PDB file of C-alpha atoms in Angstrom:
ATOM      1  CA  LEU N 295      43.170  -6.495  11.338  1.00 61.00           C
ATOM      2  CA  ALA N 296      41.967  -9.354   9.003  1.00 63.00           C
ATOM      3  CA  LYS N 297      39.954  -8.271   5.886  1.00 82.00           C
ATOM      4  CA  THR N 298      39.323  -9.586   2.359  1.00 88.00           C
ATOM      5  CA  THR N 299      39.534  -7.434  -0.678  1.00 91.00           C
ATOM      6  CA  GLN N 300      37.517  -8.132  -4.076  1.00 94.00           C
ATOM      7  CA  PRO N 301      36.768  -6.208  -7.202  1.00 95.00           C
ATOM      8  CA  ILE N 302      33.415  -4.327  -6.593  1.00 95.00           C
ATOM      9  CA  SER N 303      31.903  -5.564 -10.226  1.00 97.00           C
ATOM     10  CA  MET N 304      32.559  -7.675 -12.814  1.00 97.00           C
ATOM     11  CA  ASP N 305      30.777  -8.405 -16.127  1.00 97.00           C
ATOM     12  CA  SER N 306      30.476 -11.361 -18.355  1.00 97.00           C
ATOM     13  CA  TYR N 307      28.629 -13.102 -20.879  1.00 97.00           C
ATOM     14  CA  GLU N 308      26.536 -16.043 -20.818  1.00 97.00           C
ATOM     15  CA  GLY N 309      28.794 -19.147 -21.448  1.00 97.00           C
ATOM     16  CA  GLN N 310      31.930 -17.815 -20.526  1.00 97.00           C
ATOM     17  CA  GLU N 311      33.980 -19.055 -17.546  1.00 97.00           C
ATOM     18  CA  VAL N 312      34.146 -16.183 -14.798  1.00 98.00           C
ATOM     19  CA  ASN N 313      37.324 -16.185 -12.422  1.00 98.00           C
ATOM     20  CA  ILE N 314      36.840 -13.841  -9.235  1.00 98.00           C
ATOM     21  CA  THR N 315      39.862 -13.456  -7.221  1.00 96.00           C
ATOM     22  CA  CYS N 316      39.947 -12.176  -3.549  1.00 95.00           C
ATOM     23  CA  SER N 317      42.856 -11.353  -1.317  1.00 94.00           C
ATOM     24  CA  HIS N 318      43.035 -12.165   2.216  1.00 87.00           C
ATOM     25  CA  ASN N 319      44.991  -9.874   4.573  1.00 78.00           C
ATOM     26  CA  ASN N 320      46.138 -11.556   7.379  1.00 79.00           C
ATOM     27  CA  ILE N 321      44.698 -14.999   7.265  1.00 84.00           C
ATOM     28  CA  ALA N 322      45.740 -17.456  10.112  1.00 84.00           C
ATOM     29  CA  THR N 323      47.368 -20.564   9.534  1.00 86.00           C
ATOM     30  CA  ASN N 324      44.398 -22.596  10.551  1.00 83.00           C
ATOM     31  CA  ASP N 325      41.429 -20.502   8.961  1.00 86.00           C
ATOM     32  CA  TYR N 326      39.657 -21.910   6.031  1.00 88.00           C
ATOM     33  CA  ILE N 327      38.639 -20.057   2.838  1.00 91.00           C
ATOM     34  CA  THR N 328      34.996 -19.992   1.869  1.00 94.00           C
ATOM     35  CA  TRP N 329      32.981 -18.448  -1.082  1.00 96.00           C
ATOM     36  CA  TYR N 330      29.359 -17.602  -0.686  1.00 97.00           C
ATOM     37  CA  GLN N 331      26.735 -16.257  -3.324  1.00 98.00           C
ATOM     38  CA  GLN N 332      23.973 -13.704  -2.290  1.00 97.00           C
ATOM     39  CA  PHE N 333      20.941 -12.731  -4.390  1.00 96.00           C
ATOM     40  CA  PRO N 334      18.958  -9.626  -3.511  1.00 93.00           C
ATOM     41  CA  SER N 335      17.147  -9.579  -0.580  1.00 92.00           C
ATOM     42  CA  GLN N 336      18.121 -12.799   0.406  1.00 94.00           C
ATOM     43  CA  GLY N 337      20.562 -14.699   2.510  1.00 95.00           C
ATOM     44  CA  PRO N 338      23.894 -15.796   1.428  1.00 96.00           C
ATOM     45  CA  ARG N 339      24.366 -19.331   0.129  1.00 96.00           C
ATOM     46  CA  PHE N 340      27.590 -21.414   0.631  1.00 95.00           C
ATOM     47  CA  ILE N 341      29.368 -22.204  -2.532  1.00 96.00           C
ATOM     48  CA  ILE N 342      32.667 -23.862  -1.544  1.00 95.00           C
ATOM     49  CA  GLN N 343      35.452 -24.044   0.790  1.00 93.00           C
ATOM     50  CA  GLY N 344      39.114 -24.938   0.631  1.00 92.00           C
ATOM     51  CA  TYR N 345      42.377 -24.570   2.626  1.00 91.00           C
ATOM     52  CA  LYS N 346      45.063 -25.041  -0.226  1.00 88.00           C
ATOM     53  CA  THR N 347      45.454 -25.997  -3.991  1.00 88.00           C
ATOM     54  CA  LYS N 348      42.513 -26.674  -5.616  1.00 94.00           C
ATOM     55  CA  VAL N 349      38.891 -27.844  -4.957  1.00 94.00           C
ATOM     56  CA  THR N 350      36.284 -28.560  -7.399  1.00 94.00           C
ATOM     57  CA  ASN N 351      32.439 -29.516  -6.716  1.00 94.00           C
ATOM     58  CA  GLU N 352      29.470 -29.502  -9.124  1.00 93.00           C
ATOM     59  CA  VAL N 353      29.123 -25.518  -9.113  1.00 93.00           C
ATOM     60  CA  ALA N 354      32.604 -24.131  -8.780  1.00 97.00           C
ATOM     61  CA  SER N 355      36.348 -24.644  -8.543  1.00 97.00           C
ATOM     62  CA  LEU N 356      38.476 -22.855  -5.968  1.00 97.00           C
ATOM     63  CA  PHE N 357      41.898 -22.036  -6.264  1.00 96.00           C
ATOM     64  CA  ILE N 358      44.486 -21.325  -3.622  1.00 95.00           C
ATOM     65  CA  PRO N 359      48.156 -20.377  -3.940  1.00 93.00           C
ATOM     66  CA  ALA N 360      50.790 -21.767  -1.468  1.00 92.00           C
ATOM     67  CA  ASP N 361      51.106 -18.523   0.263  1.00 91.00           C
ATOM     68  CA  ARG N 362      46.997 -18.518   0.854  1.00 91.00           C
ATOM     69  CA  LYS N 363      46.927 -14.766   0.659  1.00 90.00           C
ATOM     70  CA  SER N 364      44.417 -14.774  -2.069  1.00 93.00           C
ATOM     71  CA  SER N 365      42.111 -17.443  -3.716  1.00 95.00           C
ATOM     72  CA  THR N 366      40.252 -17.453  -6.946  1.00 97.00           C
ATOM     73  CA  LEU N 367      36.675 -18.836  -7.773  1.00 98.00           C
ATOM     74  CA  SER N 368      36.005 -20.232 -10.952  1.00 98.00           C
ATOM     75  CA  LEU N 369      32.473 -20.547 -12.505  1.00 97.00           C
ATOM     76  CA  PRO N 370      32.327 -22.397 -15.453  1.00 95.00           C
ATOM     77  CA  ARG N 371      29.927 -21.499 -18.129  1.00 94.00           C
ATOM     78  CA  VAL N 372      27.945 -18.888 -16.331  1.00 97.00           C
ATOM     79  CA  SER N 373      24.207 -18.252 -17.029  1.00 97.00           C
ATOM     80  CA  LEU N 374      21.878 -15.187 -16.437  1.00 97.00           C
ATOM     81  CA  SER N 375      21.092 -16.824 -12.983  1.00 97.00           C
ATOM     82  CA  ASP N 376      24.530 -16.655 -11.757  1.00 97.00           C
ATOM     83  CA  THR N 377      24.093 -12.975 -11.486  1.00 98.00           C
ATOM     84  CA  ALA N 378      24.485 -12.200  -7.752  1.00 98.00           C
ATOM     85  CA  VAL N 379      26.891 -10.972  -5.367  1.00 97.00           C
ATOM     86  CA  TYR N 380      30.080 -13.313  -4.652  1.00 98.00           C
ATOM     87  CA  TYR N 381      31.756 -12.905  -1.243  1.00 96.00           C
ATOM     88  CA  CYS N 382      35.305 -14.612  -0.059  1.00 95.00           C
ATOM     89  CA  PRO N 383      35.008 -14.582   3.770  1.00 90.00           C
ATOM     90  CA  PHE N 384      37.543 -16.387   5.788  1.00 79.00           C
ATOM     91  CA  GLY N 385      37.197 -18.212   9.159  1.00 78.00           C
ATOM     92  CA  ASN N 386      38.833 -16.503  11.966  1.00 72.00           C
ATOM     93  CA  THR N 387      38.770 -17.731  15.466  1.00 74.00           C
ATOM     94  CA  GLY N 388      35.066 -19.103  14.884  1.00 75.00           C
ATOM     95  CA  LYS N 389      33.825 -16.411  12.934  1.00 84.00           C
ATOM     96  CA  LEU N 390      33.482 -15.611   9.354  1.00 88.00           C
ATOM     97  CA  ILE N 391      35.039 -12.065   8.207  1.00 83.00           C
ATOM     98  CA  PHE N 392      33.007 -10.960   5.209  1.00 88.00           C
ATOM     99  CA  GLY N 393      33.944  -8.074   2.782  1.00 87.00           C
ATOM    100  CA  GLN N 394      32.054  -6.156   0.511  1.00 88.00           C
ATOM    101  CA  GLY N 395      31.741  -8.778  -2.264  1.00 94.00           C
ATOM    102  CA  THR N 396      31.733  -8.608  -6.087  1.00 97.00           C
ATOM    103  CA  THR N 397      28.619  -8.050  -8.030  1.00 97.00           C
ATOM    104  CA  LEU N 398      28.773 -10.122 -11.091  1.00 98.00           C
ATOM    105  CA  GLN N 399      26.520  -9.425 -13.809  1.00 98.00           C
ATOM    106  CA  VAL N 400      25.990 -11.853 -16.676  1.00 98.00           C
ATOM    107  CA  LYS N 401      24.638 -10.611 -19.973  1.00 97.00           C
ATOM    108  CA  PRO N 402      22.903 -12.624 -22.536  1.00 96.00           C
TER     109      PRO N 402
ATOM    110  CA  ASP Z 278      12.678 -29.501   5.501  1.00 60.00           C
ATOM    111  CA  GLY Z 279      15.518 -28.524   7.583  1.00 68.00           C
ATOM    112  CA  GLY Z 280      16.435 -24.905   7.772  1.00 93.00           C
ATOM    113  CA  ILE Z 281      16.558 -21.432   9.151  1.00 96.00           C
ATOM    114  CA  THR Z 282      13.338 -19.543   9.676  1.00 96.00           C
ATOM    115  CA  GLN Z 283      13.329 -15.619  10.353  1.00 96.00           C
ATOM    116  CA  SER Z 284      10.378 -13.858  11.195  1.00 90.00           C
ATOM    117  CA  PRO Z 285       8.922 -11.388  10.095  1.00 92.00           C
ATOM    118  CA  LYS Z 286      10.153 -10.703   6.704  1.00 93.00           C
ATOM    119  CA  TYR Z 287       9.451  -7.092   7.050  1.00 95.00           C
ATOM    120  CA  LEU Z 288       9.277  -4.880  10.586  1.00 94.00           C
ATOM    121  CA  PHE Z 289       8.637  -1.497  11.236  1.00 94.00           C
ATOM    122  CA  ARG Z 290       9.083   0.300  14.430  1.00 92.00           C
ATOM    123  CA  LYS Z 291       9.118   3.714  15.561  1.00 92.00           C
ATOM    124  CA  GLU Z 292      12.353   5.221  16.896  1.00 91.00           C
ATOM    125  CA  GLY Z 293      12.955   4.582  20.828  1.00 90.00           C
ATOM    126  CA  GLN Z 294      11.162   1.369  20.734  1.00 92.00           C
ATOM    127  CA  ASN Z 295      13.045  -1.954  21.415  1.00 94.00           C
ATOM    128  CA  VAL Z 296      12.627  -4.776  18.780  1.00 95.00           C
ATOM    129  CA  THR Z 297      12.979  -8.504  18.750  1.00 96.00           C
ATOM    130  CA  LEU Z 298      13.845 -10.579  15.791  1.00 96.00           C
ATOM    131  CA  SER Z 299      13.088 -14.153  15.745  1.00 97.00           C
ATOM    132  CA  CYS Z 300      15.497 -16.945  14.511  1.00 97.00           C
ATOM    133  CA  GLU Z 301      14.984 -20.640  14.489  1.00 98.00           C
ATOM    134  CA  GLN Z 302      16.690 -23.657  12.998  1.00 97.00           C
ATOM    135  CA  ASN Z 303      15.921 -27.492  13.046  1.00 96.00           C
ATOM    136  CA  LEU Z 304      19.343 -28.306  11.518  1.00 96.00           C
ATOM    137  CA  ASN Z 305      20.562 -29.483  15.146  1.00 95.00           C
ATOM    138  CA  HIS Z 306      23.665 -27.116  14.912  1.00 95.00           C
ATOM    139  CA  ASP Z 307      25.709 -25.782  17.890  1.00 95.00           C
ATOM    140  CA  ALA Z 308      26.490 -22.290  16.500  1.00 95.00           C
ATOM    141  CA  MET Z 309      24.426 -19.459  15.636  1.00 96.00           C
ATOM    142  CA  TYR Z 310      25.456 -15.920  14.443  1.00 96.00           C
ATOM    143  CA  TRP Z 311      23.465 -12.671  13.579  1.00 98.00           C
ATOM    144  CA  TYR Z 312      24.558 -10.261  10.879  1.00 97.00           C
ATOM    145  CA  ARG Z 313      23.657  -6.877   9.773  1.00 97.00           C
ATOM    146  CA  GLN Z 314      23.601  -5.758   6.101  1.00 96.00           C
ATOM    147  CA  ASP Z 315      23.423  -2.291   4.919  1.00 94.00           C
ATOM    148  CA  PRO Z 316      22.316  -1.414   1.173  1.00 89.00           C
ATOM    149  CA  GLY Z 317      25.592  -2.087  -1.040  1.00 85.00           C
ATOM    150  CA  GLN Z 318      27.767  -3.365   1.731  1.00 88.00           C
ATOM    151  CA  GLY Z 319      28.701  -6.810   2.925  1.00 90.00           C
ATOM    152  CA  LEU Z 320      27.681  -8.495   6.029  1.00 94.00           C
ATOM    153  CA  ARG Z 321      28.766  -7.288   9.621  1.00 95.00           C
ATOM    154  CA  LEU Z 322      28.985  -9.725  12.534  1.00 94.00           C
ATOM    155  CA  ILE Z 323      26.497  -8.450  15.405  1.00 97.00           C
ATOM    156  CA  TYR Z 324      26.668 -11.506  18.022  1.00 97.00           C
ATOM    157  CA  TYR Z 325      27.574 -15.201  17.983  1.00 95.00           C
ATOM    158  CA  SER Z 326      26.877 -18.209  19.920  1.00 96.00           C
ATOM    159  CA  GLN Z 327      28.903 -21.320  19.870  1.00 94.00           C
ATOM    160  CA  ILE Z 328      26.593 -23.457  22.204  1.00 94.00           C
ATOM    161  CA  VAL Z 329      23.498 -23.122  24.407  1.00 95.00           C
ATOM    162  CA  ASN Z 330      23.723 -20.222  27.201  1.00 95.00           C
ATOM    163  CA  ASP Z 331      26.902 -18.805  25.895  1.00 95.00           C
ATOM    164  CA  PHE Z 332      27.505 -15.996  23.363  1.00 96.00           C
ATOM    165  CA  GLN Z 333      29.966 -13.445  22.256  1.00 95.00           C
ATOM    166  CA  LYS Z 334      30.074  -9.872  20.908  1.00 95.00           C
ATOM    167  CA  GLY Z 335      30.906  -9.536  16.914  1.00 93.00           C
ATOM    168  CA  ASP Z 336      32.117  -6.334  15.494  1.00 91.00           C
ATOM    169  CA  ILE Z 337      29.124  -4.206  15.959  1.00 95.00           C
ATOM    170  CA  ALA Z 338      27.322  -5.366  19.314  1.00 96.00           C
ATOM    171  CA  GLU Z 339      26.636  -2.083  20.774  1.00 96.00           C
ATOM    172  CA  GLY Z 340      22.677  -1.441  20.777  1.00 96.00           C
ATOM    173  CA  TYR Z 341      21.944  -4.910  20.393  1.00 97.00           C
ATOM    174  CA  SER Z 342      21.171  -7.886  22.804  1.00 97.00           C
ATOM    175  CA  VAL Z 343      20.791 -11.671  22.338  1.00 98.00           C
ATOM    176  CA  SER Z 344      20.068 -14.978  24.626  1.00 97.00           C
ATOM    177  CA  ARG Z 345      20.384 -18.538  23.725  1.00 98.00           C
ATOM    178  CA  GLU Z 346      18.312 -20.429  26.088  1.00 97.00           C
ATOM    179  CA  LYS Z 347      17.566 -23.217  23.618  1.00 97.00           C
ATOM    180  CA  LYS Z 348      19.975 -25.008  21.047  1.00 97.00           C
ATOM    181  CA  GLU Z 349      17.155 -23.999  18.232  1.00 97.00           C
ATOM    182  CA  SER Z 350      16.561 -20.366  19.040  1.00 98.00           C
ATOM    183  CA  PHE Z 351      18.610 -17.306  18.948  1.00 98.00           C
ATOM    184  CA  PRO Z 352      16.718 -14.055  19.029  1.00 98.00           C
ATOM    185  CA  LEU Z 353      18.124 -10.767  18.807  1.00 97.00           C
ATOM    186  CA  THR Z 354      16.828  -7.662  20.432  1.00 97.00           C
ATOM    187  CA  VAL Z 355      17.355  -4.256  18.681  1.00 96.00           C
ATOM    188  CA  THR Z 356      17.454  -1.718  21.420  1.00 94.00           C
ATOM    189  CA  SER Z 357      16.760   1.905  21.440  1.00 90.00           C
ATOM    190  CA  ALA Z 358      20.290   2.514  22.217  1.00 89.00           C
ATOM    191  CA  GLN Z 359      21.253   1.364  18.546  1.00 90.00           C
ATOM    192  CA  LYS Z 360      21.836   4.687  16.693  1.00 90.00           C
ATOM    193  CA  ASN Z 361      20.964   3.541  13.155  1.00 92.00           C
ATOM    194  CA  PRO Z 362      18.908   0.180  13.439  1.00 95.00           C
ATOM    195  CA  THR Z 363      17.206   0.403   9.819  1.00 96.00           C
ATOM    196  CA  ALA Z 364      19.168  -2.348   7.922  1.00 96.00           C
ATOM    197  CA  PHE Z 365      18.490  -6.222   6.756  1.00 97.00           C
ATOM    198  CA  TYR Z 366      19.296  -8.555   9.625  1.00 98.00           C
ATOM    199  CA  LEU Z 367      20.556 -12.124   8.704  1.00 98.00           C
ATOM    200  CA  CYS Z 368      20.603 -15.177  11.123  1.00 98.00           C
ATOM    201  CA  ALA Z 369      22.999 -18.143  10.342  1.00 96.00           C
ATOM    202  CA  SER Z 370      23.979 -21.328  11.779  1.00 96.00           C
ATOM    203  CA  SER Z 371      26.531 -24.022  11.262  1.00 94.00           C
ATOM    204  CA  ILE Z 372      27.256 -27.438  12.913  1.00 92.00           C
ATOM    205  CA  SER Z 373      29.952 -25.973  15.101  1.00 87.00           C
ATOM    206  CA  SER Z 374      31.756 -22.849  15.574  1.00 80.00           C
ATOM    207  CA  GLY Z 375      34.866 -24.057  13.815  1.00 79.00           C
ATOM    208  CA  VAL Z 376      32.963 -25.025  10.516  1.00 82.00           C
ATOM    209  CA  TYR Z 377      32.857 -22.092   8.226  1.00 87.00           C
ATOM    210  CA  GLU Z 378      29.986 -23.458   6.051  1.00 91.00           C
ATOM    211  CA  GLN Z 379      26.786 -21.606   7.415  1.00 94.00           C
ATOM    212  CA  TYR Z 380      23.591 -21.835   6.724  1.00 95.00           C
ATOM    213  CA  PHE Z 381      21.569 -18.564   6.327  1.00 97.00           C
ATOM    214  CA  GLY Z 382      17.827 -17.660   6.966  1.00 97.00           C
ATOM    215  CA  PRO Z 383      15.970 -15.371   4.390  1.00 96.00           C
ATOM    216  CA  GLY Z 384      16.572 -12.435   6.677  1.00 97.00           C
ATOM    217  CA  THR Z 385      14.371  -9.528   8.216  1.00 97.00           C
ATOM    218  CA  ARG Z 386      14.361  -6.141   6.874  1.00 96.00           C
ATOM    219  CA  LEU Z 387      13.943  -3.594   9.837  1.00 96.00           C
ATOM    220  CA  THR Z 388      12.776  -0.023   9.228  1.00 95.00           C
ATOM    221  CA  VAL Z 389      12.910   2.245  12.138  1.00 93.00           C
ATOM    222  CA  THR Z 390      11.337   5.713  11.701  1.00 91.00           C
TER     223      THR Z 390
END
């Protein structure tokens, strides 16, 4: 059964770089890895997507090793507004498989 | 503005009643999805539709039904057969089912007593 595993929570301070790692059990060859951010009582928001190696956009970087069994979301210089839950679902036959997510708490 | 709308934001029902949650998108997306989220938990897929007049069961479809008569609309009915319907329901869409960048609506919080 395909699933993702992440740390339940992480703490950081404003201005620091945060790396959140996720393991992707049974990810298929054609599946893409995505990361989403969710604030309380809101729908998740897409952050970044990748297949392998490194992807960077204006918000974050995504590192995927060659075996693709894990991925790391890197948030540079976090602020208080980055406090949220982060999910790393991967695509599986047209569906996204969500795990429980990582609650990131950014402190001043 | 393009996006997904869900209504209402809060919904209260008595046990034993069916209730329909609305989801509309003006993004011209082919694929639409319904998820359920319980407190402190991740999202679980209820139903998804890859194209008009077609839909498939997700991981927790029992007690739910959907229709996809129009590209823009994907309503979810929570039936009285759903044993624990109180939850936060999220609708999403993507350009196609093979694209995993999904756009989510604001959600409907359903409380059944």
